[in-house]
Coordinates of C-alpha atoms in Angstrom, one line a residue:
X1 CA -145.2 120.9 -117.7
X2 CA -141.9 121.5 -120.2
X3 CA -143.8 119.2 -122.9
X4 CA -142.6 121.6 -125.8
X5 CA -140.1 120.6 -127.9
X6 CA -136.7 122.7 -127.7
X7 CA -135.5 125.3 -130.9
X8 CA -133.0 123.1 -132.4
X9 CA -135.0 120.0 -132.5
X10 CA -134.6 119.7 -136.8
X11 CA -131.1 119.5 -136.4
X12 CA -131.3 115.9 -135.3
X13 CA -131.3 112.7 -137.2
X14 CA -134.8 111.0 -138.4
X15 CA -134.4 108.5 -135.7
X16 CA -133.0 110.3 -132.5
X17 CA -135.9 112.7 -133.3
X18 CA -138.6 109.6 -133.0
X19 CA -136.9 109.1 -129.8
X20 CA -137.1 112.6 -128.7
X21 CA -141.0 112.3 -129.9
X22 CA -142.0 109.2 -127.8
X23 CA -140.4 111.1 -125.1
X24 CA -142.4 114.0 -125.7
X25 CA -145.0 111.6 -125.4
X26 CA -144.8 110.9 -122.7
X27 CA -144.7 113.9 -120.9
X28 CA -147.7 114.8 -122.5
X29 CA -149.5 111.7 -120.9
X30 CA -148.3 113.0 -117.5
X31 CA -145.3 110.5 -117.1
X32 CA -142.2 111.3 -115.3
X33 CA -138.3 110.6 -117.0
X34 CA -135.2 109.8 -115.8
X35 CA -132.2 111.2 -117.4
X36 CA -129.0 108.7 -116.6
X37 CA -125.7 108.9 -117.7
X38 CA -123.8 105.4 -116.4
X39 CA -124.8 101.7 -116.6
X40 CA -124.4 101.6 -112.8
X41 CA -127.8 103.4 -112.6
X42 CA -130.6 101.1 -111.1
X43 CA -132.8 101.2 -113.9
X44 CA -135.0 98.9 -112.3
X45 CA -135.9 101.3 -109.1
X46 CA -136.8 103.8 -111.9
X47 CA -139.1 101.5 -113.5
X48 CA -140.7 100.9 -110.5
X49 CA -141.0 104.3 -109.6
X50 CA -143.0 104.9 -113.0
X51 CA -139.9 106.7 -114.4
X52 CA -139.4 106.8 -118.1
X53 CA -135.3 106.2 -118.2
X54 CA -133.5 108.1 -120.7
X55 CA -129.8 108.1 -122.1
X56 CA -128.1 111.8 -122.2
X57 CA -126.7 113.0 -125.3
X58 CA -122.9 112.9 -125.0
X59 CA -121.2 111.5 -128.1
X60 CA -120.3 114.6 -130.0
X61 CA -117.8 117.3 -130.0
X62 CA -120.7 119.7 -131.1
X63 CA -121.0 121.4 -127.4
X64 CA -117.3 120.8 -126.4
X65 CA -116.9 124.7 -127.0
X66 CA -119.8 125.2 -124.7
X67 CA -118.7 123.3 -121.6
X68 CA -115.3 124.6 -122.1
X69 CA -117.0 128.1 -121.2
X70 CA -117.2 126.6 -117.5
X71 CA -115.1 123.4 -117.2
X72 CA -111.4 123.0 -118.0
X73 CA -110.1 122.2 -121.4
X74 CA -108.2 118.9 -120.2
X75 CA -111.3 117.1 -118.9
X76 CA -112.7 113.8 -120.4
X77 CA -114.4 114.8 -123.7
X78 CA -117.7 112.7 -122.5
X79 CA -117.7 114.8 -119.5
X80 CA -117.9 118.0 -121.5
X81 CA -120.4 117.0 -124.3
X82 CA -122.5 115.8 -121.7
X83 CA -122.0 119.0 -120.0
X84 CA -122.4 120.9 -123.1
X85 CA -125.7 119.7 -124.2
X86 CA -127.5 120.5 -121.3
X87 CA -126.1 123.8 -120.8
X88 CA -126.7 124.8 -124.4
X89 CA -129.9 123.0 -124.4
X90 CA -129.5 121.3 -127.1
X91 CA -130.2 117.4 -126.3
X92 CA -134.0 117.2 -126.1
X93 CA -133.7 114.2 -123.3
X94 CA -132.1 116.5 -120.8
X95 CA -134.8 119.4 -122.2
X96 CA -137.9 117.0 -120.9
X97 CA -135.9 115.2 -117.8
X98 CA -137.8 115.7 -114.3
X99 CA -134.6 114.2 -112.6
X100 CA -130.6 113.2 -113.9
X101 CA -129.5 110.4 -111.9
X102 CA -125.7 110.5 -112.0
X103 CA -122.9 108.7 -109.8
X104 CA -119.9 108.9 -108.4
X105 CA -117.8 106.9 -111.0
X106 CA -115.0 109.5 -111.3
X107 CA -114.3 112.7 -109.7
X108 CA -114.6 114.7 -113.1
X109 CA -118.7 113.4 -113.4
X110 CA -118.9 114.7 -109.8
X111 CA -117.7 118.1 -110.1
X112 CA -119.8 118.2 -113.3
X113 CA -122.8 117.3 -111.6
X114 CA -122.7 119.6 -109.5
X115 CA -123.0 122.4 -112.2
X116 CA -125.5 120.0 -113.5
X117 CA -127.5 120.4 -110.8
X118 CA -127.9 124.1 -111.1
X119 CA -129.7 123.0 -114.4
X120 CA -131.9 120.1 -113.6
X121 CA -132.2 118.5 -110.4
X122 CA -129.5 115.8 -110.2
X123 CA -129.3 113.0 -107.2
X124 CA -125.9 111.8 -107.1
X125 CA -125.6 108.2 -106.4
X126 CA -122.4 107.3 -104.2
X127 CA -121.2 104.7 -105.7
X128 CA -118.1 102.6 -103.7
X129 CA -115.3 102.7 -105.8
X130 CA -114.2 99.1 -104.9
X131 CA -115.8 95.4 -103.6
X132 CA -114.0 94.9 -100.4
X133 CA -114.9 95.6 -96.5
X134 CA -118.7 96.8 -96.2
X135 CA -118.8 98.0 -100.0
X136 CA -121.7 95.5 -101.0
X137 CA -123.6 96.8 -98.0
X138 CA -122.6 100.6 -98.4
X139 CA -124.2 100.3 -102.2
X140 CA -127.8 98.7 -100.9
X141 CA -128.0 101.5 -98.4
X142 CA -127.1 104.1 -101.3
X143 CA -130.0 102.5 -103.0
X144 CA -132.6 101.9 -100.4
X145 CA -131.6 105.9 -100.0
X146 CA -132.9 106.5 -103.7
X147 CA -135.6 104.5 -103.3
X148 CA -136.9 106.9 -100.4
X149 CA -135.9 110.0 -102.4
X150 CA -138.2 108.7 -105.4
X151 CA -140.6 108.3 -103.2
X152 CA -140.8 111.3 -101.1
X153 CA -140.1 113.7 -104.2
X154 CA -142.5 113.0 -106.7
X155 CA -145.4 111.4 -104.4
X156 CA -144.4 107.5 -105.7
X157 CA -145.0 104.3 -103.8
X158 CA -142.2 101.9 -104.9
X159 CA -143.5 98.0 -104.1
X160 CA -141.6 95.1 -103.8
X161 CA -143.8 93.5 -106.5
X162 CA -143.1 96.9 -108.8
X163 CA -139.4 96.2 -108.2
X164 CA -139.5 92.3 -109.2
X165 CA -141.6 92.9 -112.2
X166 CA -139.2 95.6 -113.3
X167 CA -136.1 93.3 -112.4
X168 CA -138.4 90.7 -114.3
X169 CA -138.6 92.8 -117.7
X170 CA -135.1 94.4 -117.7
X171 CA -133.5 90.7 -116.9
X172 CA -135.4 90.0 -120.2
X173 CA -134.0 92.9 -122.0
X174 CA -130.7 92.0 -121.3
X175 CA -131.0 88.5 -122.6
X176 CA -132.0 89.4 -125.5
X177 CA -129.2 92.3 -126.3
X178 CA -127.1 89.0 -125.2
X179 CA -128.7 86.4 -127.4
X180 CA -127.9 88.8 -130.5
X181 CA -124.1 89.8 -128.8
X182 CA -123.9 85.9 -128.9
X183 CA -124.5 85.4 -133.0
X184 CA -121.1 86.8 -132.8
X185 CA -119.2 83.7 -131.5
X186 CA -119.8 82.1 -134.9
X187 CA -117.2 81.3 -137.5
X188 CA -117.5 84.3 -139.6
X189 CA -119.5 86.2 -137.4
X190 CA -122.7 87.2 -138.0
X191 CA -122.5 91.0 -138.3
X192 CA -119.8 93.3 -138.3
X193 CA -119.5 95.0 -135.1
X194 CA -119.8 98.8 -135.9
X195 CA -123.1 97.3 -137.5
X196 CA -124.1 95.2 -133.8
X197 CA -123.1 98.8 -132.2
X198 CA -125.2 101.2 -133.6
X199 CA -128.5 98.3 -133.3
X200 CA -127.9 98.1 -129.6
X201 CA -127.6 101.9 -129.3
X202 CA -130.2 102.0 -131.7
X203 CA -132.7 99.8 -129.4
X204 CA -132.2 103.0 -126.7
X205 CA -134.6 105.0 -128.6
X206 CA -137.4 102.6 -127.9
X207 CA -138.6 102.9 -124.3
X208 CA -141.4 100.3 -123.6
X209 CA -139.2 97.3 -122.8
X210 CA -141.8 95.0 -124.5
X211 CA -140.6 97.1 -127.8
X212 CA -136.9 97.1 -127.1
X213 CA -137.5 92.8 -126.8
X214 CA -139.5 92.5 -129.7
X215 CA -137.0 94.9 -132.0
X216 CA -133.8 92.8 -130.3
X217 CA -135.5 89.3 -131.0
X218 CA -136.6 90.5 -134.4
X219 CA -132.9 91.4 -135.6
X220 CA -131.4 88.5 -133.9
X221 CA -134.1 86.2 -136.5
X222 CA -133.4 88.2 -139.3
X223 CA -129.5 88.6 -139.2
X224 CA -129.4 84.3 -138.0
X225 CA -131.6 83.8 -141.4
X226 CA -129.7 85.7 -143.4
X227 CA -126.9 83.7 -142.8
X228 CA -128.2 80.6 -143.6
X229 CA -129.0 82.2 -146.8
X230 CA -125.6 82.7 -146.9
X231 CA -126.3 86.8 -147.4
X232 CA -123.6 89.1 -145.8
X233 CA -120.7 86.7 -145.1
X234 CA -118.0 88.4 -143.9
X235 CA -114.3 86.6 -144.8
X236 CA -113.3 84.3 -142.0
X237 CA -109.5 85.8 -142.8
X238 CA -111.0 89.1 -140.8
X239 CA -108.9 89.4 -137.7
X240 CA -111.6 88.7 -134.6
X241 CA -111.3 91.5 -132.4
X242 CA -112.3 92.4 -129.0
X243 CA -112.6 96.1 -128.1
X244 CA -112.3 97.4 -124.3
X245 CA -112.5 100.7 -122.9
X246 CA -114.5 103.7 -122.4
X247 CA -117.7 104.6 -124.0
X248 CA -116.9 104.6 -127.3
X249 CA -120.1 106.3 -128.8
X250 CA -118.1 109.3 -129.5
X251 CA -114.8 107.7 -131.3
X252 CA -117.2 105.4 -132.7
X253 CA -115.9 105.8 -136.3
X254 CA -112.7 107.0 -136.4
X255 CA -112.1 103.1 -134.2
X256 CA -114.2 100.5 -134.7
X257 CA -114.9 101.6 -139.0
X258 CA -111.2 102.0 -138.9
X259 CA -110.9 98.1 -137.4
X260 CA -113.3 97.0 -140.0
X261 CA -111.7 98.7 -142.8
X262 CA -108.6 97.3 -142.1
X263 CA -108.8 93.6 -142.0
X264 CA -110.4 93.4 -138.2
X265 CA -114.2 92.6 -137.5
X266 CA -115.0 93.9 -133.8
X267 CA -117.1 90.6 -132.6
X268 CA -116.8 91.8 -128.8
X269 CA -117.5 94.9 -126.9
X270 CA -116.4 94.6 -123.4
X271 CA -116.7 98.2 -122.8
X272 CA -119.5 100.1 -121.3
X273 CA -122.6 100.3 -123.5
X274 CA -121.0 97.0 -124.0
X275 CA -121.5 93.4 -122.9
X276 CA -120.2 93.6 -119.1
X277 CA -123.4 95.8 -118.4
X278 CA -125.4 92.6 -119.7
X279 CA -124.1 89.5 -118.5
X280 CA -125.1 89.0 -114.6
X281 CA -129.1 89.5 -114.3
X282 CA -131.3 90.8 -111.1
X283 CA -132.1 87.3 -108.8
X284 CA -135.9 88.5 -108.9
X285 CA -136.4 85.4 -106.2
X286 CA -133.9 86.8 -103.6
X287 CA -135.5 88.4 -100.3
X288 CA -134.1 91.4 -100.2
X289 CA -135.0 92.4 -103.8
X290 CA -133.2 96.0 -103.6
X291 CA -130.5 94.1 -102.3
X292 CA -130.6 92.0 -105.5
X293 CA -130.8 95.2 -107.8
X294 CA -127.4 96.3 -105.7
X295 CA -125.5 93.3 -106.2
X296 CA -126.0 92.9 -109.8
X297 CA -124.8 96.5 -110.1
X298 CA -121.5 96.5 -108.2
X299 CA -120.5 93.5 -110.0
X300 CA -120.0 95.2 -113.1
X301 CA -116.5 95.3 -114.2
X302 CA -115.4 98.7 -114.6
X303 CA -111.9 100.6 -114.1
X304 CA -113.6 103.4 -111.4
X305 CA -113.6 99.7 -109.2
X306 CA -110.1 99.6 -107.1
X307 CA -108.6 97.1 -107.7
X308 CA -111.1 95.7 -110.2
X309 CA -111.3 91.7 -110.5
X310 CA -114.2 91.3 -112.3
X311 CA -113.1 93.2 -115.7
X312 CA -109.8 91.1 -115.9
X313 CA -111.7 87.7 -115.1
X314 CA -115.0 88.8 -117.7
X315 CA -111.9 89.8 -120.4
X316 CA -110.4 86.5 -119.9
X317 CA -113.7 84.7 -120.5
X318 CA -114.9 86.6 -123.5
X319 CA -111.5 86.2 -125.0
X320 CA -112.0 82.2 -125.0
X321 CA -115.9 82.2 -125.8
X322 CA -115.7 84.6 -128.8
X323 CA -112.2 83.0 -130.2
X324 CA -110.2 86.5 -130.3
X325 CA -106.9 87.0 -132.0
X326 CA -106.3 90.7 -131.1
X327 CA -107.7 93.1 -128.1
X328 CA -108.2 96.4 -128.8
X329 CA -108.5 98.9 -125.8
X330 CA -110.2 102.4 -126.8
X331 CA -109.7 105.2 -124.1
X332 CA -110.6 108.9 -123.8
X333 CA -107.7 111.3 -123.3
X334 CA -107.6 112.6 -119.6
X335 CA -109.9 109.3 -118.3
X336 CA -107.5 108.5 -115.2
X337 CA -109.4 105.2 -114.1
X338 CA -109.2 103.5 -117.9
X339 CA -105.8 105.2 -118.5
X340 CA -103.8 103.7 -115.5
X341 CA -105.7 100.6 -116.1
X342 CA -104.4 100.1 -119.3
X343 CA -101.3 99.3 -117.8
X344 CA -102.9 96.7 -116.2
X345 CA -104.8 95.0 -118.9
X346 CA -101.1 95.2 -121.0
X347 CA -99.8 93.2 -118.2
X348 CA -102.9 90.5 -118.8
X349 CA -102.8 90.0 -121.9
X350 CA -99.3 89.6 -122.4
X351 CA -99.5 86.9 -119.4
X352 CA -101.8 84.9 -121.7
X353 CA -100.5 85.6 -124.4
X354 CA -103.1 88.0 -126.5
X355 CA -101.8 90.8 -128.9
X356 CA -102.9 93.9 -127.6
X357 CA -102.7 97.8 -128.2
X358 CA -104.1 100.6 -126.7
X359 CA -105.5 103.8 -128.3
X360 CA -106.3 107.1 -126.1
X361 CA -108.4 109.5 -128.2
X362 CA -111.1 112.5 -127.9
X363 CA -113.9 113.4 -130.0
X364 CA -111.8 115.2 -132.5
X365 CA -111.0 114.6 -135.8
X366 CA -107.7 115.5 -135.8
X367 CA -106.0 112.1 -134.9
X368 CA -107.8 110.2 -137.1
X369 CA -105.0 109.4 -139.6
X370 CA -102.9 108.3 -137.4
X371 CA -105.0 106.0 -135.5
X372 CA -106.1 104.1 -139.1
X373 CA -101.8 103.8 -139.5
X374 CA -101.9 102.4 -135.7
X375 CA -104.3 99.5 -136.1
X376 CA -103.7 98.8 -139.8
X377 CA -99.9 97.6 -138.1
X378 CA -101.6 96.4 -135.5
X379 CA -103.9 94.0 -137.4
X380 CA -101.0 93.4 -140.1
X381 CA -98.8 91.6 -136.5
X382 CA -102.0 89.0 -136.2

């Protein structure tokens, strides 16, 4: 069993390495985990499966230089640090995964994966890259598939009853990331964005969901009693912003610190770690209960959908509910799916009438000047 931890384990921070430690955990109690990479992976089959579930490292340009060895320079820079730490070795997640459950959301993830796979053993799910014809059906199938491959590789049996109490706990998870994304619709908001960013991601290093709950529900007190105290009032002059987009874990503070250094307060995330992976729960009473995991899955709005409804009618309804003056789209050089979409999400929010600008960065340094010139101007129009 690989229960050790890796070489360069001290060179992470004081709470990624508690992470890495309950991980190491539980591979020393015998447990399997799951490395995943996309909010389209079916947690909940996982759960059910006995899988510990696991984020890969992929916000830093550390290990750029080392997936450049084998993947072209002009490639998505989350494609390449996510490439880079597991070749180098040097996220401890990917170190202690048994499996890395990817999907086809673009074709440079599925080229990577399969150099991934010569790593660790990686099962590709096929996702459809759009809703219409036999899509919906197509995606249960793909899952019903993984189910089966859980099952047969690792000696599992994966219940219906495992299933609903797993669609049970994580439908609990997600209200409660949603009750706190919620304090946000006050007048100030509750919490400055790059502050309601780093808790969520924070929560990620917590992997019994009754601790993720209990750590959401206990922020979401403190913060709402706080504010009656009237501690850590933010000016309601502070432009309310939306942000859209890619995973931003990796631009996270050359963007959303430059927003709320400027005048801005980011009291929306639309993007992909995100509120859109949140919103639409598992029906846990449904039949067909891997059929409910599927839908609530495909229904996520996301630019790898062709075309892609349900991110331009979500944007439209989290632009009324959260009162915001100024959309802010943050893309990843050399991400053709949020790229050309940008186009499109210019188009909508000039139809209703929403300022909007669009940024297209990596995870270099080098632009960072320029982008805190870009939305000062922007935030100085609103």
């Amino acid at each position: 069993m690989n229960d050790k931890l890796p070489l360069n384990f001290e060179e992470f921070s004081e709470q990624r390495k508690a992470g890495f430690l309950r991980v190491k955990k539980v591979k020393e109690d015998g447990g399997h985990v799951a490395g995943t990479f996309c909010t389209y992976t079916p947690v909940e089959i996982l759960d059910a499966a006995g899988f510990t579930p696991v984020s890969l490292c992929g916000m830093s340009a550390e290990t750029i230089p080392d997936a450049e060895v084998h993947l072209p320079k002009n490639l998505c820079p989350l494609v390449k640090s996510s490439y880079g730490f597991a070749v180098s070795d040097k996220c401890p997640y990917t170190y202690f995964a048994d499996l890395i459950v990817a999907e086809t959301t673009c074709d440079a993830k599925k080229k990577m994966y399969e150099l991934l796979n010569k790593i660790k053993p990686t099962y590709v799910l096929h996702l459809p890259q759009g809703l219409a014809g036999e899509a919906r059906e197509a995606w249960r199938k793909e899952l019903y598939r993984f189910k089966a491959y859980l099952e047969d590789t690792f000696g599992v049996e994966i219940t219906d009853e495992a299933l609903r109490k797993a669609s049970e706990e994580r439908n609990a998870e997600r209200r409660a990331k949603l009750d706190l994304m919620e304090l946000q619709k006050n007048v100030p908001p509750m919490l400055k964005g790059l502050d309601m960013y780093t808790t969520l991601e924070g929560s990620g290093f917590l992997f019994e969901n009754d601790q993720r709950i209990a750590s959401l529900k206990g922020l979401e007190k403190k913060v709402k009693d706080e504010y009656a105290e009237g501690k850590n009032l933010i000016s309601v002059n502070e432009k309310r912003i939306l942000v859209t987009g890619c995973p931003i874990g990796g631009v996270l503070h050359k963007t959303v610190k430059a927003i709320e250094e400027s005048g801005g307060v980011v009291v929306c995330f639309e993007n992909c770690t995100g509120i859109k992976a949140i919103r639409k729960q598992v029906d846990v009473e449904a039949e067909d209960i891997i059929g409910a995991i599927a839908d609530r899955y495909i229904d996520i709005g996301c630019a790898v959908m062709t075309p892609d409804p349900n991110r331009m009618e979500l944007l439209k309804e989290l632009i009324a509910e959260y009162n915001i003056e100024g959309v802010i789209e943050i893309d990843l050089q050399a991400c053709t799916p949020y790229c050309v979409e940008a186009f499109t999400i210019s188009a909508l929010m000039k139809e209703i009438g929403m300022p909007y600008m669009a940024i297209e960065t990596d995870y270099s340094t080098s632009d960072s000047g320029q982008l805190l010139t870009r939305i000062e101007a922007f935030l100085e129009r609103l």
